[in-house]
mmCIF file of C-alpha atoms and ligand atoms in Angstrom:
data_model
loop_
_atom_site.group_PDB
_atom_site.id
_atom_site.type_symbol
_atom_site.label_atom_id
_atom_site.label_comp_id
_atom_site.label_asym_id
_atom_site.label_seq_id
_atom_site.Cartn_x
_atom_site.Cartn_y
_atom_site.Cartn_z
ATOM 1 C CA MET T 71 -43.528 -19.619 18.438
ATOM 2 C CA GLU T 72 -45.679 -19.284 15.004
ATOM 3 C CA LYS T 73 -49.708 -18.083 15.788
ATOM 4 C CA THR T 74 -49.521 -18.965 19.510
ATOM 5 C CA ILE T 75 -50.916 -16.267 21.837
ATOM 6 C CA LYS T 76 -48.953 -15.787 24.889
ATOM 7 C CA SER T 77 -49.027 -11.895 25.150
ATOM 8 C CA VAL T 78 -51.337 -9.263 24.288
ATOM 9 C CA GLN T 79 -48.497 -8.517 21.323
ATOM 10 C CA ASP T 80 -49.449 -11.954 19.696
ATOM 11 C CA LEU T 81 -53.231 -11.249 20.229
ATOM 12 C CA TYR T 82 -52.742 -7.915 18.309
ATOM 13 C CA ASP T 83 -50.779 -9.361 15.514
ATOM 14 C CA MET T 84 -53.587 -12.054 14.976
ATOM 15 C CA LEU T 85 -56.132 -9.314 14.364
ATOM 16 C CA ASP T 86 -53.801 -7.250 12.281
ATOM 17 C CA ALA T 87 -53.094 -10.100 10.041
ATOM 18 C CA ASP T 88 -56.806 -10.033 8.447
ATOM 19 C CA PHE T 89 -56.151 -6.296 6.882
ATOM 20 C CA ARG T 90 -53.822 -4.767 4.572
ATOM 21 C CA SER T 91 -50.727 -3.457 5.280
ATOM 22 C CA ALA T 92 -51.144 0.181 6.189
ATOM 23 C CA LYS T 93 -47.239 0.865 4.954
ATOM 24 C CA GLN T 94 -48.588 -1.044 1.529
ATOM 25 C CA PHE T 95 -51.297 1.582 1.595
ATOM 26 C CA TRP T 96 -49.342 4.379 2.164
ATOM 27 C CA GLU T 97 -46.180 4.346 0.672
ATOM 28 C CA PRO T 98 -47.498 4.792 -2.691
ATOM 29 C CA PHE T 99 -50.366 7.104 -1.964
ATOM 30 C CA TYR T 100 -47.971 10.347 -1.639
ATOM 31 C CA GLU T 101 -46.032 9.157 -5.172
ATOM 32 C CA ASN T 102 -48.032 11.747 -7.348
ATOM 33 C CA ARG T 103 -48.083 14.983 -5.766
ATOM 34 C CA ASP T 104 -50.497 16.612 -8.537
ATOM 35 C CA ARG T 105 -53.348 14.477 -7.346
ATOM 36 C CA PRO T 106 -56.653 16.331 -5.955
ATOM 37 C CA ILE T 107 -56.325 15.278 -2.381
ATOM 38 C CA PRO T 108 -57.280 17.708 -0.019
ATOM 39 C CA PHE T 109 -54.483 17.615 2.583
ATOM 40 C CA PHE T 110 -51.812 17.604 -0.247
ATOM 41 C CA PRO T 111 -51.837 21.518 -0.245
ATOM 42 C CA ASN T 112 -49.167 22.791 2.101
ATOM 43 C CA LYS T 113 -51.843 24.533 4.399
ATOM 44 C CA PRO T 114 -52.130 24.174 8.464
ATOM 45 C CA ASP T 115 -55.446 22.966 9.813
ATOM 46 C CA GLU T 116 -57.812 25.605 10.503
ATOM 47 C CA ASN T 117 -58.232 24.746 14.046
ATOM 48 C CA LEU T 118 -54.375 24.593 14.884
ATOM 49 C CA VAL T 119 -54.101 28.358 13.448
ATOM 50 C CA ALA T 120 -56.941 29.415 15.722
ATOM 51 C CA ASP T 121 -55.456 27.348 18.627
ATOM 52 C CA VAL T 122 -52.133 29.319 18.124
ATOM 53 C CA GLU T 123 -54.043 32.915 17.762
ATOM 54 C CA ALA T 124 -56.195 32.079 20.915
ATOM 55 C CA GLY T 125 -53.053 31.252 23.048
ATOM 56 C CA ARG T 126 -53.673 28.034 23.617
ATOM 57 C CA LEU T 127 -50.762 26.747 21.742
ATOM 58 C CA LYS T 128 -47.741 28.323 23.463
ATOM 59 C CA GLY T 129 -45.009 26.758 22.057
ATOM 60 C CA GLY T 130 -42.780 24.139 23.360
ATOM 61 C CA ARG T 131 -42.187 20.651 22.366
ATOM 62 C CA ALA T 132 -44.513 19.238 19.536
ATOM 63 C CA LEU T 133 -44.959 15.644 18.477
ATOM 64 C CA GLU T 134 -47.299 14.908 14.922
ATOM 65 C CA LEU T 135 -48.004 11.289 14.420
ATOM 66 C CA GLY T 136 -48.865 10.487 11.011
ATOM 67 C CA CYS T 137 -47.500 13.604 9.643
ATOM 68 C CA GLY T 138 -47.726 12.688 5.805
ATOM 69 C CA PRO T 139 -46.141 15.504 4.085
ATOM 70 C CA GLY T 140 -45.870 17.826 7.017
ATOM 71 C CA ARG T 141 -48.052 20.584 6.879
ATOM 72 C CA ASN T 142 -49.234 21.076 10.166
ATOM 73 C CA ALA T 143 -45.653 19.942 11.724
ATOM 74 C CA LEU T 144 -44.131 22.838 9.745
ATOM 75 C CA TYR T 145 -46.939 25.535 10.803
ATOM 76 C CA LEU T 146 -45.912 24.414 14.312
ATOM 77 C CA ALA T 147 -42.322 24.934 13.315
ATOM 78 C CA GLY T 148 -42.810 28.359 12.558
ATOM 79 C CA HIS T 149 -44.855 29.319 15.625
ATOM 80 C CA GLY T 150 -42.709 28.568 18.487
ATOM 81 C CA TYR T 151 -42.533 24.664 18.533
ATOM 82 C CA GLN T 152 -39.613 22.256 18.195
ATOM 83 C CA VAL T 153 -41.139 19.600 16.573
ATOM 84 C CA ASP T 154 -40.696 15.642 15.652
ATOM 85 C CA ALA T 155 -43.077 14.249 13.295
ATOM 86 C CA TYR T 156 -43.325 10.771 12.009
ATOM 87 C CA ASP T 157 -45.152 8.987 9.458
ATOM 88 C CA LEU T 158 -44.868 5.048 7.657
ATOM 89 C CA SER T 159 -44.561 6.267 4.127
ATOM 90 C CA GLU T 160 -40.978 7.316 2.998
ATOM 91 C CA THR T 161 -42.164 9.300 0.095
ATOM 92 C CA ALA T 162 -44.497 11.460 2.478
ATOM 93 C CA ILE T 163 -41.532 12.028 4.972
ATOM 94 C CA ALA T 164 -39.317 12.776 1.750
ATOM 95 C CA TRP T 165 -41.841 15.099 0.709
ATOM 96 C CA ALA T 166 -42.123 17.061 4.158
ATOM 97 C CA LYS T 167 -38.561 17.387 4.295
ATOM 98 C CA GLU T 168 -38.302 19.252 0.679
ATOM 99 C CA ARG T 169 -40.984 21.667 2.335
ATOM 100 C CA ALA T 170 -39.059 22.317 5.674
ATOM 101 C CA ALA T 171 -35.810 22.556 3.100
ATOM 102 C CA GLU T 172 -37.711 25.546 1.253
ATOM 103 C CA GLU T 173 -39.442 27.073 4.284
ATOM 104 C CA GLN T 174 -35.755 26.767 6.238
ATOM 105 C CA LEU T 175 -37.670 25.272 9.120
ATOM 106 C CA ASP T 176 -36.129 22.804 11.458
ATOM 107 C CA VAL T 177 -38.440 19.498 11.792
ATOM 108 C CA HIS T 178 -37.552 16.318 13.159
ATOM 109 C CA PHE T 179 -39.167 14.227 10.318
ATOM 110 C CA GLU T 180 -38.678 10.645 10.125
ATOM 111 C CA CYS T 181 -40.398 7.674 8.809
ATOM 112 C CA ARG T 182 -41.552 5.429 11.917
ATOM 113 C CA SER T 183 -44.313 3.850 12.865
ATOM 114 C CA VAL T 184 -46.276 5.475 15.941
ATOM 115 C CA PHE T 185 -46.070 2.147 17.038
ATOM 116 C CA GLU T 186 -42.518 2.144 17.376
ATOM 117 C CA LEU T 187 -42.396 5.531 19.778
ATOM 118 C CA ALA T 188 -42.115 5.271 23.210
ATOM 119 C CA PRO T 189 -41.736 8.889 24.452
ATOM 120 C CA GLU T 190 -41.605 10.156 28.017
ATOM 121 C CA GLN T 191 -43.307 13.270 29.241
ATOM 122 C CA GLU T 192 -41.537 15.220 26.716
ATOM 123 C CA TYR T 193 -44.014 17.146 24.828
ATOM 124 C CA ASP T 194 -46.161 19.954 25.392
ATOM 125 C CA ILE T 195 -48.958 18.946 22.252
ATOM 126 C CA VAL T 196 -49.312 15.748 20.322
ATOM 127 C CA TYR T 197 -50.890 16.190 17.305
ATOM 128 C CA ASP T 198 -52.743 14.132 14.707
ATOM 129 C CA SER T 199 -54.807 15.119 11.879
ATOM 130 C CA GLY T 200 -56.366 12.020 10.200
ATOM 131 C CA CYS T 201 -54.080 9.246 11.783
ATOM 132 C CA LEU T 202 -56.219 7.356 14.301
ATOM 133 C CA HIS T 203 -59.316 7.289 11.821
ATOM 134 C CA HIS T 204 -57.130 4.705 9.769
ATOM 135 C CA LEU T 205 -56.048 2.609 12.855
ATOM 136 C CA LEU T 206 -57.465 -0.797 13.673
ATOM 137 C CA PRO T 207 -60.031 -0.525 16.802
ATOM 138 C CA HIS T 208 -57.364 -2.666 18.683
ATOM 139 C CA GLN T 209 -54.555 -0.575 17.904
ATOM 140 C CA ARG T 210 -56.263 2.590 19.644
ATOM 141 C CA ILE T 211 -54.812 0.855 23.052
ATOM 142 C CA PRO T 212 -51.317 1.421 22.684
ATOM 143 C CA TYR T 213 -51.879 4.469 20.639
ATOM 144 C CA ILE T 214 -53.653 6.432 23.316
ATOM 145 C CA GLU T 215 -51.604 5.061 25.876
ATOM 146 C CA MET T 216 -48.142 6.307 24.220
ATOM 147 C CA ILE T 217 -49.760 10.118 23.622
ATOM 148 C CA HIS T 218 -50.931 9.752 27.257
ATOM 149 C CA ARG T 219 -47.242 8.847 28.085
ATOM 150 C CA ALA T 220 -45.674 10.976 25.431
ATOM 151 C CA LEU T 221 -47.256 14.331 27.133
ATOM 152 C CA LYS T 222 -45.969 16.599 30.143
ATOM 153 C CA PRO T 223 -48.575 16.702 32.360
ATOM 154 C CA GLY T 224 -51.060 19.238 31.395
ATOM 155 C CA GLY T 225 -49.686 19.097 27.955
ATOM 156 C CA LEU T 226 -52.272 18.703 24.859
ATOM 157 C CA PHE T 227 -53.662 16.054 22.333
ATOM 158 C CA GLY T 228 -55.217 17.688 19.218
ATOM 159 C CA MET T 229 -57.014 15.357 16.729
ATOM 160 C CA THR T 230 -58.706 15.613 14.005
ATOM 161 C CA CYS T 231 -61.071 12.534 12.587
ATOM 162 C CA PHE T 232 -64.150 11.684 10.617
ATOM 163 C CA ALA T 233 -67.548 12.437 11.877
ATOM 164 C CA PRO T 234 -70.205 10.463 10.034
ATOM 165 C CA GLY T 235 -72.725 11.504 7.408
ATOM 166 C CA PHE T 236 -70.088 12.622 4.553
ATOM 167 C CA GLY T 237 -70.685 9.540 2.188
ATOM 168 C CA GLY T 238 -69.842 10.387 -1.177
ATOM 169 C CA GLN T 239 -68.210 13.785 0.015
ATOM 170 C CA GLY T 240 -65.082 12.061 0.761
ATOM 171 C CA GLY T 241 -65.924 11.068 4.498
ATOM 172 C CA PRO T 242 -67.825 7.905 5.565
ATOM 173 C CA GLU T 243 -71.729 7.709 5.872
ATOM 174 C CA HIS T 244 -71.778 5.697 8.899
ATOM 175 C CA VAL T 245 -70.037 4.620 12.510
ATOM 176 C CA MET T 246 -68.810 1.280 11.790
ATOM 177 C CA ASN T 247 -69.267 -0.316 15.663
ATOM 178 C CA ASP T 248 -65.669 -1.655 16.585
ATOM 179 C CA TRP T 249 -66.906 -5.610 16.024
ATOM 180 C CA GLU T 250 -68.210 -4.852 12.572
ATOM 181 C CA VAL T 251 -64.541 -3.892 11.439
ATOM 182 C CA TYR T 252 -63.536 -7.317 12.393
ATOM 183 C CA ARG T 253 -66.791 -9.007 11.422
ATOM 184 C CA GLU T 254 -66.607 -7.300 7.547
ATOM 185 C CA LYS T 255 -62.343 -7.355 7.642
ATOM 186 C CA THR T 256 -62.359 -3.480 6.351
ATOM 187 C CA MET T 257 -62.372 0.019 7.470
ATOM 188 C CA ARG T 258 -64.272 1.063 4.226
ATOM 189 C CA GLY T 259 -61.250 3.792 3.976
ATOM 190 C CA GLY T 260 -61.574 5.284 7.426
ATOM 191 C CA LEU T 261 -63.369 5.234 10.260
ATOM 192 C CA ALA T 262 -66.070 7.573 11.479
ATOM 193 C CA PHE T 263 -66.979 8.538 15.266
ATOM 194 C CA THR T 264 -69.950 10.031 16.852
ATOM 195 C CA GLU T 265 -69.358 12.327 19.974
ATOM 196 C CA GLU T 266 -70.524 9.780 22.511
ATOM 197 C CA LYS T 267 -67.809 7.364 20.967
ATOM 198 C CA LEU T 268 -64.824 10.374 20.981
ATOM 199 C CA ARG T 269 -65.563 11.305 24.734
ATOM 200 C CA TYR T 270 -65.866 7.781 25.758
ATOM 201 C CA LEU T 271 -62.414 6.725 23.940
ATOM 202 C CA LEU T 272 -60.743 9.851 25.161
ATOM 203 C CA GLU T 273 -62.420 11.386 28.187
ATOM 204 C CA GLU T 274 -60.484 8.632 30.275
ATOM 205 C CA PRO T 275 -57.498 9.594 30.210
ATOM 206 C CA PHE T 276 -57.900 12.738 29.107
ATOM 207 C CA GLU T 277 -60.141 16.275 29.713
ATOM 208 C CA CYS T 278 -62.116 17.314 26.913
ATOM 209 C CA VAL T 279 -61.279 21.504 25.786
ATOM 210 C CA GLU T 280 -62.841 21.354 22.683
ATOM 211 C CA LEU T 281 -64.859 19.035 20.276
ATOM 212 C CA ARG T 282 -66.489 20.690 17.141
ATOM 213 C CA PRO T 283 -67.287 20.105 13.194
ATOM 214 C CA MET T 284 -63.986 21.523 11.633
ATOM 215 C CA LYS T 285 -64.925 24.937 9.522
ATOM 216 C CA ALA T 286 -65.404 24.441 5.909
ATOM 217 C CA MET T 287 -62.293 26.236 4.051
ATOM 218 C CA GLY T 288 -62.156 27.006 0.407
ATOM 219 C CA GLN T 289 -59.512 25.984 -2.073
ATOM 220 C CA GLU T 290 -58.288 29.921 -2.032
ATOM 221 C CA ASP T 291 -58.345 30.256 1.734
ATOM 222 C CA PRO T 292 -54.861 30.067 3.331
ATOM 223 C CA TYR T 293 -56.066 27.010 5.897
ATOM 224 C CA PHE T 294 -57.335 23.405 5.583
ATOM 225 C CA GLY T 295 -60.778 22.817 6.787
ATOM 226 C CA LEU T 296 -63.531 20.156 5.878
ATOM 227 C CA PRO T 297 -66.501 20.068 7.790
ATOM 228 C CA ILE T 298 -66.255 15.833 7.181
ATOM 229 C CA LEU T 299 -63.836 16.016 9.895
ATOM 230 C CA TRP T 300 -64.256 16.308 13.589
ATOM 231 C CA VAL T 301 -61.711 18.853 15.634
ATOM 232 C CA THR T 302 -60.793 17.714 18.902
ATOM 233 C CA LEU T 303 -58.610 19.016 21.547
ATOM 234 C CA TRP T 304 -57.812 17.178 25.214
ATOM 235 C CA ARG T 305 -55.728 17.765 28.003
ATOM 236 C CA LYS T 306 -53.705 15.548 29.865
ATOM 237 C CA PRO T 307 -54.669 16.079 33.762
ATOM 238 C CA GLU T 308 -51.638 17.714 35.960
ATOM 239 C CA GLU T 309 -50.382 15.325 38.227
ATOM 240 C CA ARG T 310 -51.796 15.239 42.084
ATOM 241 C CA ASP T 311 -50.354 14.439 44.965
HETATM 242 C C1 SAM H 673 -55.138 10.829 5.938
HETATM 243 S S1 SAM H 673 -53.176 10.936 6.286
HETATM 244 C C2 SAM H 673 -53.024 12.283 6.832
HETATM 245 C C3 SAM H 673 -51.654 12.942 6.546
HETATM 246 C C4 SAM H 673 -51.266 14.459 7.234
HETATM 247 N N1 SAM H 673 -51.584 14.044 8.785
HETATM 248 C C5 SAM H 673 -52.094 15.502 7.165
HETATM 249 O O1 SAM H 673 -53.107 15.748 7.554
HETATM 250 O O2 SAM H 673 -51.260 15.933 5.894
HETATM 251 C C6 SAM H 673 -52.868 9.527 7.450
HETATM 252 C C7 SAM H 673 -51.475 9.474 7.380
HETATM 253 O O3 SAM H 673 -51.230 8.733 8.558
HETATM 254 C C8 SAM H 673 -50.094 7.782 8.314
HETATM 255 N N2 SAM H 673 -50.263 6.748 9.377
HETATM 256 C C9 SAM H 673 -50.945 5.820 9.102
HETATM 257 N N3 SAM H 673 -50.640 4.853 10.009
HETATM 258 C C10 SAM H 673 -49.437 4.997 10.418
HETATM 259 C C11 SAM H 673 -48.335 4.288 11.780
HETATM 260 N N4 SAM H 673 -49.054 3.340 12.226
HETATM 261 N N5 SAM H 673 -47.572 5.046 11.901
HETATM 262 C C12 SAM H 673 -47.136 6.345 11.390
HETATM 263 N N6 SAM H 673 -48.121 6.923 10.172
HETATM 264 C C13 SAM H 673 -49.413 6.332 10.095
HETATM 265 C C14 SAM H 673 -50.332 7.595 7.011
HETATM 266 O O4 SAM H 673 -48.862 6.861 6.145
HETATM 267 C C15 SAM H 673 -50.699 8.794 6.514
HETATM 268 O O5 SAM H 673 -49.579 9.688 6.145
#
């Protein structure tokens, strides 16, 4: 029955209704590939490369959430991972598939919302570069639960998101508290997180492996890095008897 709240999903739907549709925003975002968007060049995140080179990421199955045109999924596929990668934007997924064909890499790219996925203990790593900070606060609840279920025990969750203090440099100046988002009916282009807020949201159910500012990388560098972002890596604890 329309506009009747019986389930948690009905409540989520009501909260979503006050905001622009993510699909409508992201679909045209990738139409012009020549725009100077920092994450359009086909370079992996510097932290992902560092984790592979340090032997923290050893191969296996990877899930990338909000993969855009696939730069990190492709890097993982070239470094020992069988990769499933999803994004809301058909245009981004078409671009990612072209890149995979050019690089002769086999990645399962698919246009789907992360909220349609229900993997069960399948992945060694789940990776999110810049997706969570575009989700509404209530959407984090099913999102983090899904990631936790998706990982094998001992599996890793890597995530980059906005840090505060970078207004005018492509990032948010301030951290909005979650209630403000609903009062103002906007995320002002993406939410920034303090270290304390990230730990509060993720230390249960995960263990923190790494949390640091991303290293700055220039246009000539082979990797992507912007200090407006946090780099974070979390482990799903091993099951205990
Ligand atoms: C800032 S972009 C980052 C893209 C890519 N991870 C990268 O770093 O190159 C965020 C991406 O998240 C995707 N996204 C946002 N909400 C999503 C959802 N509910 N399901 C799947 N993808 C989503 C957008 O379409 C967009 O491509």
